[in-house]
């Protein structure tokens, strides 16, 4: 049985002028989770990550999830397509 390797990719923007907004399709909305809920972030991680075989956070405890999600440095957005979760992203600020 082969070993599993994970790759984390970070995106970085050095200037607000580098942002090129694109209009969203009418069926797609992106909403910031303004009230942190570590259980929701864990759910999103499992829902979205299952197809991509994410697994590096599978052994995190509730306390580890809570510490990260409820910190002032993490912000989470969820994309909904026609009312269903289409994806999410987290930004560390």
Short mmCIF file of N, CA, C and O in Angstrom, two decimals:
data_model
loop_
_atom_site.label_atom_id
_atom_site.label_comp_id
_atom_site.label_asym_id
_atom_site.label_seq_id
_atom_site.Cartn_x
_atom_site.Cartn_y
_atom_site.Cartn_z
N UNK A 1 0.85 -1.18 0.00
CA UNK A 1 0.00 0.00 0.00
C UNK A 1 0.89 1.24 0.00
O UNK A 1 1.79 1.36 0.82
N UNK A 2 0.65 2.18 -0.92
CA UNK A 2 1.46 3.39 -1.04
C UNK A 2 1.12 4.42 0.01
O UNK A 2 0.06 4.39 0.62
N UNK A 3 2.04 5.33 0.22
CA UNK A 3 1.79 6.40 1.18
C UNK A 3 0.97 7.51 0.53
O UNK A 3 0.98 7.67 -0.69
N UNK A 4 0.26 8.23 1.35
CA UNK A 4 -0.56 9.34 0.88
C UNK A 4 0.21 10.63 1.05
O UNK A 4 0.81 10.87 2.09
N UNK A 5 0.19 11.47 0.01
CA UNK A 5 0.87 12.76 0.06
C UNK A 5 -0.17 13.86 -0.09
O UNK A 5 -1.11 13.74 -0.87
N UNK A 6 0.01 14.93 0.64
CA UNK A 6 -0.90 16.06 0.58
C UNK A 6 -0.13 17.28 0.10
O UNK A 6 1.04 17.45 0.40
N UNK A 7 -0.83 18.12 -0.65
CA UNK A 7 -0.23 19.34 -1.14
C UNK A 7 -1.12 20.51 -0.75
O UNK A 7 -2.32 20.49 -1.02
N UNK A 8 -0.56 21.49 -0.11
CA UNK A 8 -1.28 22.71 0.23
C UNK A 8 -0.75 23.82 -0.67
O UNK A 8 0.46 24.00 -0.80
N UNK A 9 -1.67 24.55 -1.29
CA UNK A 9 -1.30 25.65 -2.17
C UNK A 9 -1.78 26.95 -1.55
O UNK A 9 -2.92 27.03 -1.10
N UNK A 10 -0.94 27.93 -1.53
CA UNK A 10 -1.28 29.23 -0.99
C UNK A 10 -1.30 30.24 -2.12
O UNK A 10 -0.43 30.23 -2.98
N UNK A 11 -2.29 31.09 -2.13
CA UNK A 11 -2.38 32.17 -3.10
C UNK A 11 -2.10 33.48 -2.37
O UNK A 11 -2.53 33.67 -1.24
N UNK A 12 -1.43 34.37 -3.03
CA UNK A 12 -1.08 35.63 -2.39
C UNK A 12 -1.27 36.77 -3.38
O UNK A 12 -0.89 36.67 -4.55
N UNK A 13 -1.87 37.85 -2.89
CA UNK A 13 -2.06 39.04 -3.72
C UNK A 13 -1.33 40.19 -3.01
O UNK A 13 -1.57 40.44 -1.83
N UNK A 14 -0.48 40.86 -3.72
CA UNK A 14 0.34 41.91 -3.13
C UNK A 14 -0.26 43.30 -3.23
O UNK A 14 0.20 44.23 -2.58
N UNK A 15 -1.31 43.44 -4.04
CA UNK A 15 -1.90 44.76 -4.23
C UNK A 15 -3.38 44.62 -4.54
O UNK A 15 -3.76 43.77 -5.34
N UNK A 16 -4.24 45.45 -3.93
CA UNK A 16 -5.66 45.40 -4.25
C UNK A 16 -5.93 45.64 -5.74
O UNK A 16 -6.92 45.15 -6.28
N UNK A 17 -5.07 46.36 -6.41
CA UNK A 17 -5.28 46.61 -7.84
C UNK A 17 -5.10 45.35 -8.68
O UNK A 17 -5.51 45.31 -9.84
N UNK A 18 -4.52 44.30 -8.11
CA UNK A 18 -4.35 43.04 -8.83
C UNK A 18 -5.65 42.25 -8.91
O UNK A 18 -5.77 41.32 -9.70
N UNK A 19 -6.63 42.64 -8.11
CA UNK A 19 -7.92 41.95 -8.11
C UNK A 19 -8.72 42.35 -9.34
O UNK A 19 -8.88 43.52 -9.64
N UNK A 20 -9.23 41.36 -10.02
CA UNK A 20 -10.05 41.58 -11.21
C UNK A 20 -11.41 40.93 -10.98
O UNK A 20 -11.60 39.75 -11.29
N UNK A 21 -12.39 41.66 -10.42
CA UNK A 21 -13.69 41.06 -10.11
C UNK A 21 -14.41 40.54 -11.35
O UNK A 21 -14.33 41.14 -12.43
N UNK A 22 -15.07 39.42 -11.19
CA UNK A 22 -15.86 38.81 -12.25
C UNK A 22 -17.28 38.64 -11.70
O UNK A 22 -17.45 38.14 -10.60
N UNK A 23 -18.30 39.04 -12.45
CA UNK A 23 -19.67 38.86 -11.95
C UNK A 23 -20.02 37.39 -11.77
O UNK A 23 -19.62 36.54 -12.57
N UNK A 24 -20.74 37.10 -10.70
CA UNK A 24 -21.18 35.73 -10.43
C UNK A 24 -22.43 35.41 -11.23
O UNK A 24 -23.28 36.28 -11.44
N UNK A 25 -22.58 34.15 -11.65
CA UNK A 25 -23.86 33.76 -12.27
C UNK A 25 -24.99 33.95 -11.27
O UNK A 25 -24.79 33.84 -10.06
N UNK A 26 -26.20 34.21 -11.75
CA UNK A 26 -27.34 34.46 -10.87
C UNK A 26 -27.61 33.30 -9.92
O UNK A 26 -28.11 33.50 -8.81
N UNK A 27 -27.29 32.06 -10.33
CA UNK A 27 -27.57 30.88 -9.50
C UNK A 27 -26.54 30.66 -8.41
O UNK A 27 -26.67 29.76 -7.59
N UNK A 28 -25.47 31.45 -8.39
CA UNK A 28 -24.37 31.26 -7.45
C UNK A 28 -24.29 32.44 -6.49
O UNK A 28 -24.30 33.59 -6.91
N UNK A 29 -24.23 32.14 -5.21
CA UNK A 29 -24.01 33.17 -4.19
C UNK A 29 -22.85 32.73 -3.32
O UNK A 29 -22.62 31.54 -3.10
N UNK A 30 -22.11 33.70 -2.83
CA UNK A 30 -21.01 33.45 -1.92
C UNK A 30 -21.27 34.28 -0.67
O UNK A 30 -21.46 35.50 -0.76
N UNK A 31 -21.31 33.61 0.48
CA UNK A 31 -21.71 34.25 1.72
C UNK A 31 -20.62 34.03 2.77
O UNK A 31 -20.14 32.91 2.94
N UNK A 32 -20.25 35.11 3.47
CA UNK A 32 -19.29 34.97 4.55
C UNK A 32 -20.00 34.44 5.80
O UNK A 32 -21.10 34.88 6.14
N UNK A 33 -19.36 33.50 6.47
CA UNK A 33 -19.87 32.99 7.75
C UNK A 33 -19.39 33.97 8.83
O UNK A 33 -18.26 33.88 9.29
N UNK A 34 -20.25 34.89 9.18
CA UNK A 34 -19.85 35.94 10.12
C UNK A 34 -19.84 35.48 11.57
O UNK A 34 -19.20 36.12 12.41
N UNK A 35 -20.55 34.41 11.88
CA UNK A 35 -20.53 33.83 13.22
C UNK A 35 -19.80 32.49 13.14
O UNK A 35 -20.33 31.52 12.59
N UNK A 36 -18.57 32.42 13.64
CA UNK A 36 -17.78 31.19 13.51
C UNK A 36 -18.47 30.00 14.20
O UNK A 36 -18.97 30.12 15.32
N UNK A 37 -18.50 28.89 13.49
CA UNK A 37 -19.02 27.63 14.02
C UNK A 37 -18.06 26.54 13.57
O UNK A 37 -18.10 26.11 12.42
N UNK A 38 -17.22 26.09 14.48
CA UNK A 38 -16.20 25.13 14.08
C UNK A 38 -16.80 23.85 13.51
O UNK A 38 -16.24 23.23 12.61
N UNK A 39 -18.00 23.47 13.98
CA UNK A 39 -18.65 22.27 13.46
C UNK A 39 -18.98 22.42 11.97
O UNK A 39 -18.90 21.47 11.20
N UNK A 40 -19.36 23.65 11.58
CA UNK A 40 -19.69 23.91 10.19
C UNK A 40 -18.44 23.82 9.32
O UNK A 40 -18.45 23.23 8.24
N UNK A 41 -17.34 24.41 9.78
CA UNK A 41 -16.09 24.33 9.03
C UNK A 41 -15.63 22.88 8.89
O UNK A 41 -15.17 22.47 7.83
N UNK A 42 -15.79 22.11 9.95
CA UNK A 42 -15.42 20.68 9.90
C UNK A 42 -16.31 19.96 8.88
O UNK A 42 -15.83 19.15 8.09
N UNK A 43 -17.61 20.26 8.90
CA UNK A 43 -18.55 19.68 7.94
C UNK A 43 -18.14 20.03 6.51
O UNK A 43 -18.10 19.17 5.63
N UNK A 44 -17.84 21.31 6.28
CA UNK A 44 -17.43 21.75 4.94
C UNK A 44 -16.16 21.04 4.49
O UNK A 44 -16.05 20.60 3.34
N UNK A 45 -15.21 20.92 5.39
CA UNK A 45 -13.96 20.24 5.09
C UNK A 45 -14.23 18.80 4.65
O UNK A 45 -13.68 18.33 3.65
N UNK A 46 -15.09 18.11 5.37
CA UNK A 46 -15.41 16.72 5.03
C UNK A 46 -16.22 16.63 3.74
O UNK A 46 -15.97 15.77 2.90
N UNK A 47 -17.20 17.51 3.59
CA UNK A 47 -18.06 17.49 2.40
C UNK A 47 -17.27 17.76 1.13
O UNK A 47 -17.33 17.00 0.16
N UNK A 48 -16.53 18.84 1.13
CA UNK A 48 -15.79 19.24 -0.07
C UNK A 48 -14.54 18.38 -0.24
O UNK A 48 -14.21 17.95 -1.35
N UNK A 49 -13.86 18.09 0.85
CA UNK A 49 -12.60 17.38 0.76
C UNK A 49 -12.69 15.90 0.44
O UNK A 49 -11.73 15.31 -0.04
N UNK A 50 -13.85 15.29 0.68
CA UNK A 50 -13.98 13.85 0.43
C UNK A 50 -13.66 13.50 -1.02
O UNK A 50 -12.94 12.54 -1.29
N UNK A 51 -14.20 14.28 -1.93
CA UNK A 51 -13.97 14.00 -3.36
C UNK A 51 -12.50 14.16 -3.74
O UNK A 51 -12.02 13.54 -4.68
N UNK A 52 -11.80 15.02 -3.01
CA UNK A 52 -10.40 15.31 -3.34
C UNK A 52 -9.45 14.53 -2.44
O UNK A 52 -8.24 14.76 -2.47
N UNK A 53 -9.99 13.65 -1.62
CA UNK A 53 -9.21 12.81 -0.70
C UNK A 53 -8.36 13.63 0.27
O UNK A 53 -7.22 13.30 0.56
N UNK A 54 -8.96 14.74 0.74
CA UNK A 54 -8.31 15.47 1.81
C UNK A 54 -8.32 14.56 3.02
O UNK A 54 -9.19 13.73 3.19
N UNK A 55 -7.41 14.73 3.90
CA UNK A 55 -7.40 13.89 5.09
C UNK A 55 -6.45 14.39 6.15
O UNK A 55 -6.37 13.81 7.23
N UNK A 56 -5.74 15.47 5.87
CA UNK A 56 -4.73 15.92 6.82
C UNK A 56 -5.32 16.45 8.12
O UNK A 56 -4.62 16.55 9.12
N UNK A 57 -6.62 16.77 8.15
CA UNK A 57 -7.25 17.27 9.39
C UNK A 57 -8.22 16.26 9.99
O UNK A 57 -8.93 16.58 10.94
N UNK A 58 -8.24 15.06 9.47
CA UNK A 58 -9.20 14.05 9.94
C UNK A 58 -9.06 13.72 11.42
O UNK A 58 -10.04 13.37 12.07
N UNK A 59 -7.87 13.84 11.94
CA UNK A 59 -7.67 13.47 13.35
C UNK A 59 -7.72 14.67 14.30
O UNK A 59 -7.40 14.54 15.48
N UNK A 60 -8.15 15.83 13.81
CA UNK A 60 -8.28 17.00 14.68
C UNK A 60 -9.40 16.81 15.68
O UNK A 60 -10.48 16.32 15.34
N UNK A 61 -9.17 17.25 16.89
CA UNK A 61 -10.20 17.22 17.93
C UNK A 61 -11.13 18.42 17.78
O UNK A 61 -10.81 19.38 17.06
N UNK A 62 -12.26 18.37 18.47
CA UNK A 62 -13.17 19.52 18.48
C UNK A 62 -12.43 20.77 18.95
O UNK A 62 -12.63 21.86 18.42
N UNK A 63 -11.59 20.60 19.96
CA UNK A 63 -10.87 21.76 20.51
C UNK A 63 -9.92 22.37 19.47
O UNK A 63 -9.79 23.59 19.38
N UNK A 64 -9.27 21.55 18.67
CA UNK A 64 -8.38 22.08 17.63
C UNK A 64 -9.18 22.84 16.58
O UNK A 64 -8.78 23.92 16.15
N UNK A 65 -10.31 22.27 16.16
CA UNK A 65 -11.17 22.97 15.21
C UNK A 65 -11.66 24.29 15.79
O UNK A 65 -11.63 25.33 15.13
N UNK A 66 -12.11 24.26 17.02
CA UNK A 66 -12.63 25.47 17.68
C UNK A 66 -11.55 26.55 17.74
O UNK A 66 -11.80 27.71 17.43
N UNK A 67 -10.35 26.17 18.14
CA UNK A 67 -9.26 27.14 18.28
C UNK A 67 -8.96 27.86 16.96
O UNK A 67 -8.80 29.07 16.93
N UNK A 68 -8.93 27.12 15.86
CA UNK A 68 -8.63 27.72 14.57
C UNK A 68 -9.80 28.54 14.03
O UNK A 68 -9.64 29.69 13.64
N UNK A 69 -10.98 27.94 14.04
CA UNK A 69 -12.15 28.59 13.43
C UNK A 69 -12.58 29.82 14.22
O UNK A 69 -13.00 30.82 13.63
N UNK A 70 -12.48 29.78 15.53
CA UNK A 70 -12.94 30.90 16.34
C UNK A 70 -11.85 31.95 16.57
O UNK A 70 -12.09 32.93 17.27
N UNK A 71 -10.70 31.76 15.95
CA UNK A 71 -9.66 32.78 16.09
C UNK A 71 -10.04 34.01 15.27
O UNK A 71 -10.84 33.93 14.34
N UNK A 72 -9.47 35.13 15.59
CA UNK A 72 -9.76 36.37 14.86
C UNK A 72 -9.07 36.41 13.50
O UNK A 72 -9.33 37.31 12.71
N UNK A 73 -8.21 35.43 13.22
CA UNK A 73 -7.46 35.48 11.97
C UNK A 73 -8.07 34.66 10.84
O UNK A 73 -7.59 34.73 9.71
N UNK A 74 -9.12 33.90 11.11
CA UNK A 74 -9.73 33.07 10.06
C UNK A 74 -11.10 33.60 9.67
O UNK A 74 -11.93 33.92 10.52
N UNK A 75 -11.32 33.71 8.36
CA UNK A 75 -12.63 34.08 7.82
C UNK A 75 -13.03 33.02 6.81
O UNK A 75 -12.19 32.54 6.05
N UNK A 76 -14.31 32.65 6.81
CA UNK A 76 -14.81 31.56 5.97
C UNK A 76 -15.94 32.05 5.08
O UNK A 76 -16.83 32.77 5.55
N UNK A 77 -15.90 31.68 3.81
CA UNK A 77 -16.97 31.97 2.87
C UNK A 77 -17.47 30.66 2.28
O UNK A 77 -16.68 29.74 2.04
N UNK A 78 -18.78 30.58 2.05
CA UNK A 78 -19.39 29.40 1.46
C UNK A 78 -20.08 29.79 0.16
O UNK A 78 -20.79 30.80 0.11
N UNK A 79 -19.86 28.99 -0.88
CA UNK A 79 -20.52 29.19 -2.17
C UNK A 79 -21.72 28.27 -2.24
O UNK A 79 -21.63 27.08 -1.92
N UNK A 80 -22.86 28.84 -2.63
CA UNK A 80 -24.09 28.08 -2.80
C UNK A 80 -24.52 28.19 -4.26
O UNK A 80 -24.58 29.28 -4.81
N UNK A 81 -24.79 27.04 -4.86
CA UNK A 81 -25.32 27.01 -6.22
C UNK A 81 -26.74 26.49 -6.15
O UNK A 81 -26.97 25.35 -5.73
N UNK A 82 -27.69 27.36 -6.51
CA UNK A 82 -29.11 27.02 -6.47
C UNK A 82 -29.50 26.46 -5.10
O UNK A 82 -30.27 25.52 -4.99
N UNK A 83 -28.93 27.04 -4.05
CA UNK A 83 -29.29 26.68 -2.68
C UNK A 83 -28.49 25.56 -2.06
O UNK A 83 -28.63 25.28 -0.88
N UNK A 84 -27.64 24.89 -2.83
CA UNK A 84 -26.83 23.79 -2.31
C UNK A 84 -25.37 24.23 -2.20
O UNK A 84 -24.89 25.03 -3.00
N UNK A 85 -24.66 23.68 -1.24
CA UNK A 85 -23.26 24.02 -1.05
C UNK A 85 -22.46 23.58 -2.26
O UNK A 85 -22.50 22.42 -2.67
N UNK A 86 -21.74 24.54 -2.85
CA UNK A 86 -20.92 24.26 -4.03
C UNK A 86 -19.43 24.25 -3.69
O UNK A 86 -18.62 23.73 -4.44
N UNK A 87 -19.07 24.84 -2.56
CA UNK A 87 -17.68 24.90 -2.15
C UNK A 87 -17.51 25.92 -1.05
O UNK A 87 -18.47 26.54 -0.59
N UNK A 88 -16.29 26.09 -0.63
CA UNK A 88 -16.00 27.09 0.41
C UNK A 88 -14.52 27.45 0.34
O UNK A 88 -13.72 26.76 -0.29
N UNK A 89 -14.20 28.56 0.97
CA UNK A 89 -12.80 28.91 1.13
C UNK A 89 -12.62 29.63 2.45
O UNK A 89 -13.54 30.21 3.01
N UNK A 90 -11.40 29.53 2.95
CA UNK A 90 -11.02 30.17 4.20
C UNK A 90 -9.85 31.09 3.92
O UNK A 90 -8.96 30.74 3.16
N UNK A 91 -9.88 32.26 4.53
CA UNK A 91 -8.77 33.20 4.41
C UNK A 91 -8.23 33.51 5.80
O UNK A 91 -8.99 33.75 6.73
N UNK A 92 -6.93 33.51 5.91
CA UNK A 92 -6.28 33.93 7.14
C UNK A 92 -5.87 35.39 6.95
O UNK A 92 -5.16 35.71 6.00
N UNK A 93 -6.35 36.23 7.82
CA UNK A 93 -6.08 37.66 7.69
C UNK A 93 -5.24 38.16 8.86
O UNK A 93 -5.14 37.56 9.86
#
